[in-house]
Amino acid sequence: MSSKAVQEVIQRESIQHGYRKTNARAQSIITDLMAKPKENFLRPFAFSVEKVLHRLYSSIHVVENELERLKSYALRAEKEKIPLILLPTHKSHVDYLVISLLFYHTNISLPFIAAGENLNIPILGKLLCSSGAFFIRREFGSDRLYRVIFEEYIISLLEYFKIYLVILI
């Protein structure tokens, strides 16, 4: 919110909509966009996800050497404080749940997950947000304020939270 780019857009938007209204809208965008991972929430969430996956699938195959390779990349990224971005094929929402679960069980920092705002529904939205998801629009259109806040949020994740891993889906 304090970045120069965000302040410039707020100033421009304020001309048409007023400063208070524009600033309030910016605060609302930030609140809606931010992931709110809770460390004490992860264990019960992992347990619940495992139960659901066991009911949905007879098995999930993980190629051990690929998991070890991913773990080495993740640990290197954490050690060198560089971001790691994973782009799963996203054939289903299970992709990022399984990846998060694998990270949890191998003691790798859980990823932030960019999820479509359609998943921000009562109960599920709070659960996902508490496990590191943040909700984004599928299209930004001409909404400059949303676009600049989104860009600054992604930059902050990559710059300031380099110990975390980012999955964009």
XYZ file of N, CA, C and O in Angstrom:
676
model
N 0.827 -1.187 0.000
C 0.000 0.000 0.000
C 0.870 1.248 0.000
O 0.481 2.263 -0.539
N 2.043 1.119 0.582
C 2.907 2.297 0.666
C 3.840 2.439 -0.532
O 4.604 3.399 -0.607
N 3.773 1.500 -1.471
C 4.670 1.596 -2.621
C 4.299 2.810 -3.475
O 3.155 3.258 -3.496
N 5.291 3.293 -4.161
C 5.093 4.466 -5.020
C 4.036 4.181 -6.091
O 3.171 5.025 -6.360
N 4.091 2.993 -6.692
C 3.154 2.640 -7.759
C 1.711 2.644 -7.247
O 0.810 3.171 -7.910
N 1.479 2.068 -6.077
C 0.127 2.029 -5.512
C -0.338 3.440 -5.186
O -1.477 3.820 -5.491
N 0.534 4.233 -4.585
C 0.164 5.610 -4.220
C -0.186 6.447 -5.451
O -1.113 7.250 -5.417
N 0.552 6.246 -6.533
C 0.257 6.982 -7.768
C -1.129 6.643 -8.302
O -1.883 7.530 -8.715
N -1.477 5.356 -8.303
C -2.794 4.952 -8.803
C -3.888 5.465 -7.859
O -4.929 5.940 -8.317
N -3.650 5.414 -6.565
C -4.631 5.944 -5.610
C -4.862 7.426 -5.869
O -6.008 7.895 -5.888
N -3.790 8.167 -6.108
C -3.938 9.604 -6.389
C -4.752 9.839 -7.663
O -5.641 10.691 -7.684
N -4.459 9.084 -8.711
C -5.199 9.241 -9.971
C -6.673 8.868 -9.808
O -7.560 9.563 -10.295
N -6.924 7.743 -9.121
C -8.306 7.289 -8.916
C -9.061 8.251 -7.994
O -10.276 8.407 -8.125
N -8.354 8.905 -7.089
C -8.978 9.833 -6.137
C -9.588 11.043 -6.832
O -10.568 11.613 -6.339
N -9.028 11.429 -7.940
C -9.558 12.573 -8.688
C -11.006 12.306 -9.078
O -11.863 13.178 -8.957
N -11.284 11.088 -9.497
C -12.633 10.743 -9.951
C -13.538 10.278 -8.804
O -14.724 10.589 -8.782
N -12.981 9.530 -7.842
C -13.823 8.891 -6.826
C -13.651 9.442 -5.418
O -14.365 9.018 -4.514
N -12.683 10.331 -5.220
C -12.407 10.852 -3.883
C -11.389 9.988 -3.162
O -11.347 8.768 -3.355
N -10.580 10.638 -2.327
C -9.475 9.932 -1.668
C -9.981 8.882 -0.692
O -9.507 7.749 -0.681
N -10.940 9.222 0.159
C -11.424 8.264 1.171
C -11.978 6.994 0.528
O -11.681 5.886 0.962
N -12.797 7.165 -0.483
C -13.414 6.017 -1.152
C -12.346 5.155 -1.838
O -12.377 3.925 -1.746
N -11.413 5.804 -2.511
C -10.351 5.075 -3.210
C -9.450 4.356 -2.216
O -9.087 3.195 -2.416
N -9.084 5.021 -1.142
C -8.224 4.421 -0.125
C -8.929 3.240 0.541
O -8.316 2.190 0.779
N -10.212 3.398 0.835
C -10.980 2.306 1.434
C -11.048 1.114 0.483
O -10.933 -0.044 0.904
N -11.218 1.376 -0.791
C -11.258 0.305 -1.791
C -9.905 -0.404 -1.877
O -9.844 -1.636 -1.967
N -8.836 0.373 -1.818
C -7.486 -0.215 -1.838
C -7.288 -1.116 -0.620
O -6.763 -2.233 -0.743
N -7.702 -0.654 0.547
C -7.592 -1.472 1.766
C -8.397 -2.765 1.622
O -7.948 -3.830 2.034
N -9.574 -2.664 1.038
C -10.424 -3.831 0.837
C -9.766 -4.834 -0.117
O -9.799 -6.045 0.123
N -9.171 -4.332 -1.179
C -8.477 -5.204 -2.137
C -7.340 -5.937 -1.434
O -7.173 -7.154 -1.588
N -6.573 -5.209 -0.641
C -5.443 -5.814 0.079
C -5.938 -6.889 1.034
O -5.399 -7.998 1.077
N -6.968 -6.579 1.801
C -7.512 -7.539 2.759
C -7.995 -8.800 2.056
O -7.739 -9.915 2.513
N -8.695 -8.621 0.937
C -9.215 -9.769 0.193
C -8.103 -10.581 -0.462
O -8.226 -11.797 -0.625
N -7.041 -9.923 -0.857
C -5.971 -10.574 -1.618
C -5.013 -11.370 -0.743
O -4.517 -12.416 -1.159
N -4.751 -10.917 0.460
C -3.678 -11.493 1.268
C -3.983 -12.882 1.813
O -5.056 -13.135 2.334
N -2.988 -13.752 1.694
C -3.044 -15.048 2.358
C -2.806 -14.801 3.846
O -2.097 -13.871 4.220
N -3.401 -15.638 4.657
C -3.238 -15.502 6.101
C -2.889 -16.864 6.693
O -3.678 -17.444 7.450
N -1.715 -17.398 6.309
C -1.368 -18.739 6.797
C -1.222 -18.762 8.321
O -0.680 -17.838 8.911
N -1.749 -19.819 8.906
C -1.693 -19.987 10.362
C -0.982 -21.300 10.651
O -1.463 -22.372 10.277
N 0.147 -21.207 11.303
C 0.980 -22.379 11.593
C 0.211 -23.446 12.386
O 0.306 -24.630 12.088
N -0.567 -23.033 13.380
C -1.287 -24.004 14.212
C -2.465 -24.662 13.488
O -3.053 -25.608 13.978
N -2.782 -24.169 12.330
C -3.885 -24.699 11.531
C -3.421 -25.818 10.600
O -4.220 -26.653 10.176
N -2.146 -25.863 10.293
C -1.648 -26.744 9.238
C -1.799 -28.229 9.552
O -2.174 -29.011 8.681
N -1.520 -28.631 10.762
C -1.605 -30.054 11.089
C -3.026 -30.595 10.933
O -3.229 -31.602 10.250
N -4.038 -29.941 11.547
C -5.396 -30.466 11.328
C -5.856 -30.351 9.877
O -6.603 -31.207 9.385
N -5.395 -29.325 9.179
C -5.765 -29.183 7.775
C -5.157 -30.319 6.952
O -5.828 -30.923 6.109
N -3.879 -30.634 7.192
C -3.220 -31.736 6.481
C -3.945 -33.053 6.753
O -4.190 -33.844 5.833
N -4.308 -33.270 7.994
C -5.045 -34.488 8.362
C -6.365 -34.571 7.592
O -6.714 -35.608 7.036
N -7.098 -33.458 7.527
C -8.387 -33.410 6.831
C -8.220 -33.645 5.334
O -8.998 -34.394 4.724
N -7.219 -33.015 4.737
C -6.964 -33.194 3.301
C -6.626 -34.653 3.011
O -7.121 -35.233 2.036
N -5.817 -35.261 3.867
C -5.479 -36.674 3.674
C -6.722 -37.552 3.723
O -6.876 -38.458 2.902
N -7.605 -37.283 4.663
C -8.846 -38.071 4.768
C -9.688 -37.943 3.496
O -10.194 -38.941 2.980
N -9.815 -36.728 2.999
C -10.594 -36.493 1.779
C -9.948 -37.213 0.593
O -10.627 -37.881 -0.197
N -8.631 -37.080 0.465
C -7.932 -37.719 -0.650
C -8.069 -39.243 -0.605
O -8.231 -39.890 -1.644
N -8.006 -39.817 0.610
C -8.166 -41.275 0.732
C -9.567 -41.733 0.325
O -9.731 -42.831 -0.191
N -10.557 -40.872 0.532
C -11.921 -41.222 0.118
C -12.110 -41.070 -1.397
O -12.853 -41.808 -2.017
N -11.420 -40.076 -1.992
C -11.584 -39.808 -3.416
C -10.759 -40.731 -4.312
O -11.165 -41.045 -5.427
N -9.587 -41.133 -3.837
C -8.651 -41.876 -4.682
C -8.195 -43.149 -3.981
O -7.962 -43.155 -2.772
N -8.023 -44.196 -4.764
C -7.509 -45.440 -4.180
C -6.015 -45.323 -3.908
O -5.490 -45.963 -3.010
N -5.332 -44.471 -4.690
C -3.908 -44.228 -4.442
C -3.474 -42.947 -5.152
O -4.113 -42.511 -6.108
N -2.423 -42.392 -4.647
C -1.769 -41.252 -5.293
C -0.315 -41.649 -5.454
O 0.352 -41.998 -4.475
N 0.170 -41.632 -6.679
C 1.534 -42.058 -6.950
C 2.468 -40.859 -6.959
O 2.221 -39.871 -7.640
N 3.530 -40.984 -6.203
C 4.558 -39.953 -6.148
C 5.861 -40.593 -6.598
O 6.256 -41.639 -6.071
N 6.495 -40.003 -7.569
C 7.770 -40.518 -8.048
C 8.835 -40.020 -7.063
O 9.106 -38.815 -6.976
N 9.386 -40.955 -6.301
C 10.290 -40.611 -5.202
C 11.460 -39.729 -5.623
O 11.753 -38.740 -4.964
N 12.134 -40.099 -6.715
C 13.302 -39.306 -7.111
C 12.898 -37.898 -7.551
O 13.652 -36.946 -7.379
N 11.700 -37.741 -8.115
C 11.217 -36.406 -8.487
C 10.900 -35.585 -7.238
O 11.161 -34.380 -7.189
N 10.333 -36.244 -6.232
C 10.057 -35.561 -4.971
C 11.368 -35.124 -4.310
O 11.469 -34.004 -3.797
N 12.354 -35.977 -4.349
C 13.663 -35.615 -3.778
C 14.288 -34.444 -4.534
O 14.880 -33.552 -3.932
N 14.128 -34.445 -5.843
C 14.643 -33.341 -6.658
C 13.918 -32.033 -6.315
O 14.547 -30.995 -6.135
N 12.601 -32.110 -6.195
C 11.825 -30.935 -5.805
C 12.244 -30.454 -4.422
O 12.424 -29.256 -4.192
N 12.431 -31.379 -3.506
C 12.854 -31.012 -2.149
C 14.212 -30.325 -2.174
O 14.422 -29.318 -1.485
N 15.125 -30.821 -2.995
C 16.450 -30.185 -3.059
C 16.352 -28.775 -3.631
O 17.019 -27.854 -3.153
N 15.504 -28.585 -4.643
C 15.286 -27.235 -5.175
C 14.686 -26.313 -4.114
O 15.088 -25.166 -3.962
N 13.701 -26.838 -3.393
C 13.026 -26.040 -2.363
C 13.988 -25.662 -1.237
O 14.013 -24.507 -0.794
N 14.786 -26.614 -0.803
C 15.745 -26.329 0.271
C 16.815 -25.341 -0.192
O 17.228 -24.458 0.561
N 17.235 -25.485 -1.430
C 18.205 -24.527 -1.990
C 17.594 -23.123 -2.055
O 18.234 -22.134 -1.717
N 16.348 -23.053 -2.489
C 15.661 -21.760 -2.568
C 15.550 -21.124 -1.191
O 15.793 -19.927 -1.022
N 15.209 -21.936 -0.187
C 15.121 -21.411 1.182
C 16.490 -20.940 1.674
O 16.610 -19.856 2.239
N 17.496 -21.768 1.441
C 18.848 -21.441 1.920
C 19.387 -20.177 1.257
O 19.945 -19.305 1.907
N 19.211 -20.070 -0.055
C 19.735 -18.923 -0.800
C 18.770 -17.737 -0.824
O 19.074 -16.707 -1.415
N 17.613 -17.933 -0.193
C 16.587 -16.885 -0.127
C 16.201 -16.371 -1.524
O 16.195 -15.181 -1.792
N 15.935 -17.343 -2.376
C 15.448 -17.027 -3.721
C 14.067 -17.659 -3.880
O 13.778 -18.686 -3.270
N 13.200 -17.053 -4.653
C 11.853 -17.618 -4.798
C 11.853 -18.879 -5.645
O 12.714 -19.077 -6.495
N 10.894 -19.716 -5.378
C 10.664 -20.912 -6.181
C 9.208 -20.857 -6.625
O 8.307 -20.748 -5.801
N 8.986 -20.885 -7.906
C 7.637 -20.805 -8.450
C 7.325 -22.123 -9.136
O 8.068 -22.558 -10.019
N 6.251 -22.753 -8.733
C 5.811 -23.999 -9.335
C 4.552 -23.720 -10.136
O 3.674 -22.997 -9.686
N 4.470 -24.303 -11.301
C 3.297 -24.127 -12.153
C 2.719 -25.496 -12.474
O 3.029 -26.086 -13.507
N 1.880 -26.029 -11.586
C 1.303 -27.352 -11.856
C 0.384 -27.310 -13.071
O -0.092 -26.245 -13.469
N 0.141 -28.463 -13.638
C -0.713 -28.532 -14.818
C -2.135 -28.108 -14.524
O -2.864 -27.717 -15.410
N -2.525 -28.176 -13.298
C -3.843 -27.733 -12.836
C -4.976 -28.468 -13.553
O -5.912 -27.882 -14.040
N -4.837 -29.784 -13.587
C -5.925 -30.580 -14.142
C -7.083 -30.636 -13.155
O -8.209 -30.891 -13.533
N -6.764 -30.397 -11.883
C -7.811 -30.321 -10.859
C -7.245 -29.533 -9.676
O -6.057 -29.244 -9.618
N -8.099 -29.232 -8.727
C -7.648 -28.526 -7.525
C -6.818 -29.435 -6.625
O -6.172 -28.967 -5.705
N -6.842 -30.714 -6.917
C -6.082 -31.661 -6.118
C -4.577 -31.426 -6.289
O -3.802 -31.665 -5.369
N -4.171 -30.918 -7.461
C -2.745 -30.692 -7.734
C -2.067 -29.924 -6.603
O -1.086 -30.375 -6.022
N -2.582 -28.741 -6.315
C -1.901 -27.916 -5.322
C -2.121 -28.423 -3.905
O -1.281 -28.202 -3.030
N -3.205 -29.153 -3.662
C -3.396 -29.751 -2.335
C -2.359 -30.841 -2.088
O -1.768 -30.928 -1.016
N -2.129 -31.665 -3.102
C -1.132 -32.733 -2.968
C 0.264 -32.137 -2.817
O 1.051 -32.575 -1.977
N 0.580 -31.116 -3.605
C 1.893 -30.478 -3.494
C 2.071 -29.895 -2.094
O 3.110 -30.097 -1.448
N 1.074 -29.205 -1.594
C 1.153 -28.645 -0.241
C 1.323 -29.747 0.798
O 2.107 -29.617 1.737
N 0.602 -30.833 0.622
C 0.696 -31.960 1.545
C 2.087 -32.589 1.516
O 2.661 -32.900 2.569
N 2.628 -32.745 0.315
C 3.990 -33.292 0.202
C 5.001 -32.364 0.879
O 5.910 -32.831 1.575
N 4.846 -31.077 0.687
C 5.741 -30.117 1.341
C 5.603 -30.209 2.855
O 6.592 -30.180 3.580
N 4.381 -30.309 3.320
C 4.131 -30.403 4.764
C 4.838 -31.626 5.346
O 5.519 -31.536 6.356
N 4.690 -32.769 4.681
C 5.268 -34.013 5.202
C 6.786 -34.092 5.035
O 7.428 -34.925 5.677
N 7.355 -33.276 4.183
C 8.811 -33.278 4.018
C 9.449 -32.052 4.686
O 10.602 -31.747 4.454
N 8.663 -31.369 5.515
C 9.144 -30.215 6.293
C 9.713 -29.088 5.437
O 10.701 -28.466 5.792
N 9.075 -28.849 4.315
C 9.429 -27.717 3.466
C 8.389 -26.636 3.738
O 7.215 -26.938 3.940
N 8.805 -25.389 3.734
C 7.855 -24.298 3.943
C 6.704 -24.440 2.963
O 6.907 -24.657 1.773
N 5.498 -24.306 3.469
C 4.336 -24.442 2.599
C 4.277 -23.302 1.602
O 4.642 -22.177 1.924
N 3.790 -23.603 0.417
C 3.714 -22.573 -0.618
C 2.545 -21.623 -0.412
O 1.551 -21.967 0.227
N 2.697 -20.425 -0.912
C 1.543 -19.555 -1.093
C 0.892 -20.039 -2.378
O 1.575 -20.409 -3.326
N -0.417 -20.028 -2.420
C -1.132 -20.551 -3.574
C -2.058 -19.478 -4.126
O -2.916 -18.978 -3.400
N -1.878 -19.136 -5.376
C -2.790 -18.201 -6.037
C -3.985 -19.001 -6.520
O -3.854 -19.873 -7.365
N -5.149 -18.716 -5.952
C -6.371 -19.442 -6.297
C -7.382 -18.466 -6.878
O -7.406 -17.295 -6.493
N -8.201 -18.945 -7.762
C -9.251 -18.108 -8.335
C -10.224 -17.671 -7.255
O -10.528 -18.429 -6.325
N -10.744 -16.451 -7.386
C -11.652 -15.925 -6.365
C -12.934 -16.744 -6.263
O -13.652 -16.654 -5.265
N -13.224 -17.576 -7.253
C -14.396 -18.445 -7.184
C -14.297 -19.452 -6.037
O -15.305 -19.996 -5.600
N -13.085 -19.689 -5.530
C -12.905 -20.605 -4.403
C -13.049 -19.908 -3.055
O -13.031 -20.557 -2.018
N -13.178 -18.601 -3.075
C -13.314 -17.844 -1.829
C -14.783 -17.832 -1.407
O -15.455 -16.807 -1.441
N -15.247 -18.997 -1.025
C -16.633 -19.149 -0.582
C -16.623 -19.439 0.921
O -15.589 -19.846 1.463
N -17.745 -19.218 1.596
C -17.772 -19.447 3.044
C -17.202 -20.815 3.417
O -17.384 -21.802 2.711
N -16.513 -20.852 4.482
C -15.830 -22.001 5.076
C -14.622 -22.413 4.244
O -13.492 -22.315 4.714
N -14.807 -22.848 3.000
C -13.692 -23.280 2.165
C -12.676 -22.145 1.982
O -11.465 -22.364 2.088
N -13.142 -20.942 1.726
C -12.251 -19.800 1.539
C -11.366 -19.559 2.748
O -10.164 -19.360 2.626
N -11.953 -19.598 3.939
C -11.165 -19.391 5.166
C -10.160 -20.518 5.372
O -9.036 -20.283 5.784
N -10.580 -21.750 5.071
C -9.680 -22.895 5.214
C -8.473 -22.754 4.285
O -7.328 -22.933 4.692
N -8.752 -22.440 3.024
C -7.664 -22.299 2.055
C -6.757 -21.128 2.407
O -5.531 -21.226 2.319
N -7.353 -20.010 2.799
C -6.591 -18.814 3.163
C -5.667 -19.104 4.354
O -4.521 -18.676 4.392
N -6.164 -19.870 5.319
C -5.372 -20.216 6.504
C -4.240 -21.178 6.177
O -3.303 -21.324 6.960
N -4.327 -21.836 5.022
C -3.261 -22.753 4.627
C -2.316 -22.132 3.598
O -1.443 -22.805 3.071
N -2.504 -20.839 3.293
C -1.562 -20.150 2.417
C -2.106 -19.724 1.066
O -1.370 -19.197 0.243
N -3.395 -19.936 0.821
C -3.968 -19.512 -0.461
C -4.302 -18.026 -0.416
O -4.621 -17.479 0.632
N -4.193 -17.385 -1.559
C -4.722 -16.033 -1.716
C -5.539 -16.038 -2.992
O -5.263 -16.776 -3.922
N -6.586 -15.245 -2.993
C -7.574 -15.321 -4.066
C -7.417 -14.169 -5.039
O -7.292 -13.017 -4.635
N -7.403 -14.524 -6.322
C -7.211 -13.514 -7.365
C -8.345 -13.586 -8.374
O -8.968 -14.622 -8.558
N -8.561 -12.465 -9.014
C -9.528 -12.421 -10.106
C -8.928 -13.134 -11.311
O -7.720 -13.125 -11.505
N -9.775 -13.682 -12.123
C -9.311 -14.300 -13.373
C -8.949 -13.233 -14.397
O -8.092 -13.437 -15.238
N -9.640 -12.111 -14.333
C -9.360 -10.995 -15.239
C -9.335 -9.708 -14.434
O -10.120 -9.528 -13.516
N -8.428 -8.806 -14.816
C -8.320 -7.523 -14.115
C -9.034 -6.409 -14.871
O -9.344 -5.380 -14.307
N -9.274 -6.651 -16.152
C -9.921 -5.634 -16.970
C -9.173 -4.313 -16.894
O -7.951 -4.269 -16.926
N -9.923 -3.235 -16.752
C -9.297 -1.907 -16.694
C -9.142 -1.426 -15.253
O -8.925 -0.236 -15.022
N -9.237 -2.324 -14.292
C -9.129 -1.959 -12.877
C -7.653 -1.769 -12.507
O -6.978 -2.702 -12.080
N -7.174 -0.551 -12.691
C -5.765 -0.250 -12.435
C -5.391 -0.437 -10.972
O -4.289 -0.868 -10.652
N -6.302 -0.084 -10.073
C -6.008 -0.199 -8.644
C -5.797 -1.659 -8.251
O -4.825 -1.995 -7.584
N -6.683 -2.530 -8.704
C -6.529 -3.958 -8.411
C -5.222 -4.481 -9.011
O -4.464 -5.187 -8.364
N -4.964 -4.119 -10.255
C -3.769 -4.604 -10.948
C -2.487 -4.210 -10.210
O -1.616 -5.041 -9.974
N -2.373 -2.951 -9.815
C -1.142 -2.498 -9.178
C -0.984 -3.108 -7.783
O 0.124 -3.475 -7.385
N -2.080 -3.267 -7.060
C -1.993 -3.896 -5.735
C -1.621 -5.366 -5.883
O -0.771 -5.882 -5.149
N -2.213 -6.045 -6.864
C -1.863 -7.440 -7.122
C -0.379 -7.572 -7.466
O 0.324 -8.423 -6.913
N 0.110 -6.730 -8.369
C 1.526 -6.776 -8.763
C 2.434 -6.540 -7.565
O 3.431 -7.246 -7.381
N 2.108 -5.558 -6.742
C 2.928 -5.263 -5.561
C 2.883 -6.408 -4.553
O 3.884 -6.698 -3.898
N 1.743 -7.057 -4.431
C 1.634 -8.198 -3.511
C 2.531 -9.341 -3.977
O 3.269 -9.921 -3.189
N 2.482 -9.659 -5.257
C 3.337 -10.729 -5.784
C 4.808 -10.360 -5.605
O 5.621 -11.189 -5.182
N 5.164 -9.123 -5.887
C 6.547 -8.668 -5.697
C 6.956 -8.827 -4.239
O 8.050 -9.308 -3.941
N 6.064 -8.454 -3.321
C 6.415 -8.574 -1.896
C 6.597 -10.029 -1.493
O 7.489 -10.352 -0.710
N 5.765 -10.927 -2.025
C 5.951 -12.351 -1.724
C 7.318 -12.820 -2.210
O 8.032 -13.540 -1.511
N 7.675 -12.421 -3.419
C 8.934 -12.871 -4.000
C 10.145 -12.202 -3.360
O 11.204 -12.820 -3.238
N 10.016 -10.952 -2.929
C 11.152 -10.244 -2.338
C 11.302 -10.469 -0.844
O 12.384 -10.744 -0.368
N 10.202 -10.340 -0.121
C 10.290 -10.326 1.335
C 10.062 -11.679 1.976
O 10.483 -11.908 3.097
N 9.393 -12.567 1.305
C 9.114 -13.873 1.876
C 9.809 -14.966 1.078
O 9.222 -15.982 0.768
N 11.051 -14.743 0.765
C 11.768 -15.686 -0.084
C 11.878 -17.060 0.556
O 12.116 -18.036 -0.134
N 11.712 -17.131 1.852
C 11.761 -18.456 2.488
C 10.517 -19.260 2.163
O 10.478 -20.446 2.383
N 9.489 -18.592 1.642
C 8.287 -19.293 1.230
C 8.376 -19.628 -0.248
O 9.091 -19.008 -0.998
N 7.582 -20.575 -0.622
C 7.526 -20.983 -2.010
C 6.195 -20.531 -2.573
O 5.196 -20.502 -1.874
N 6.186 -20.174 -3.820
C 4.973 -19.641 -4.430
C 4.524 -20.605 -5.530
O 5.312 -20.974 -6.388
N 3.264 -20.981 -5.481
C 2.665 -21.768 -6.559
C 1.634 -20.876 -7.212
O 0.732 -20.392 -6.535
N 1.750 -20.650 -8.481
C 0.740 -19.895 -9.210
C -0.066 -20.865 -10.039
O 0.480 -21.620 -10.825
N -1.375 -20.850 -9.829
C -2.227 -21.804 -10.569
C -3.253 -21.070 -11.384
O -3.574 -19.956 -11.114
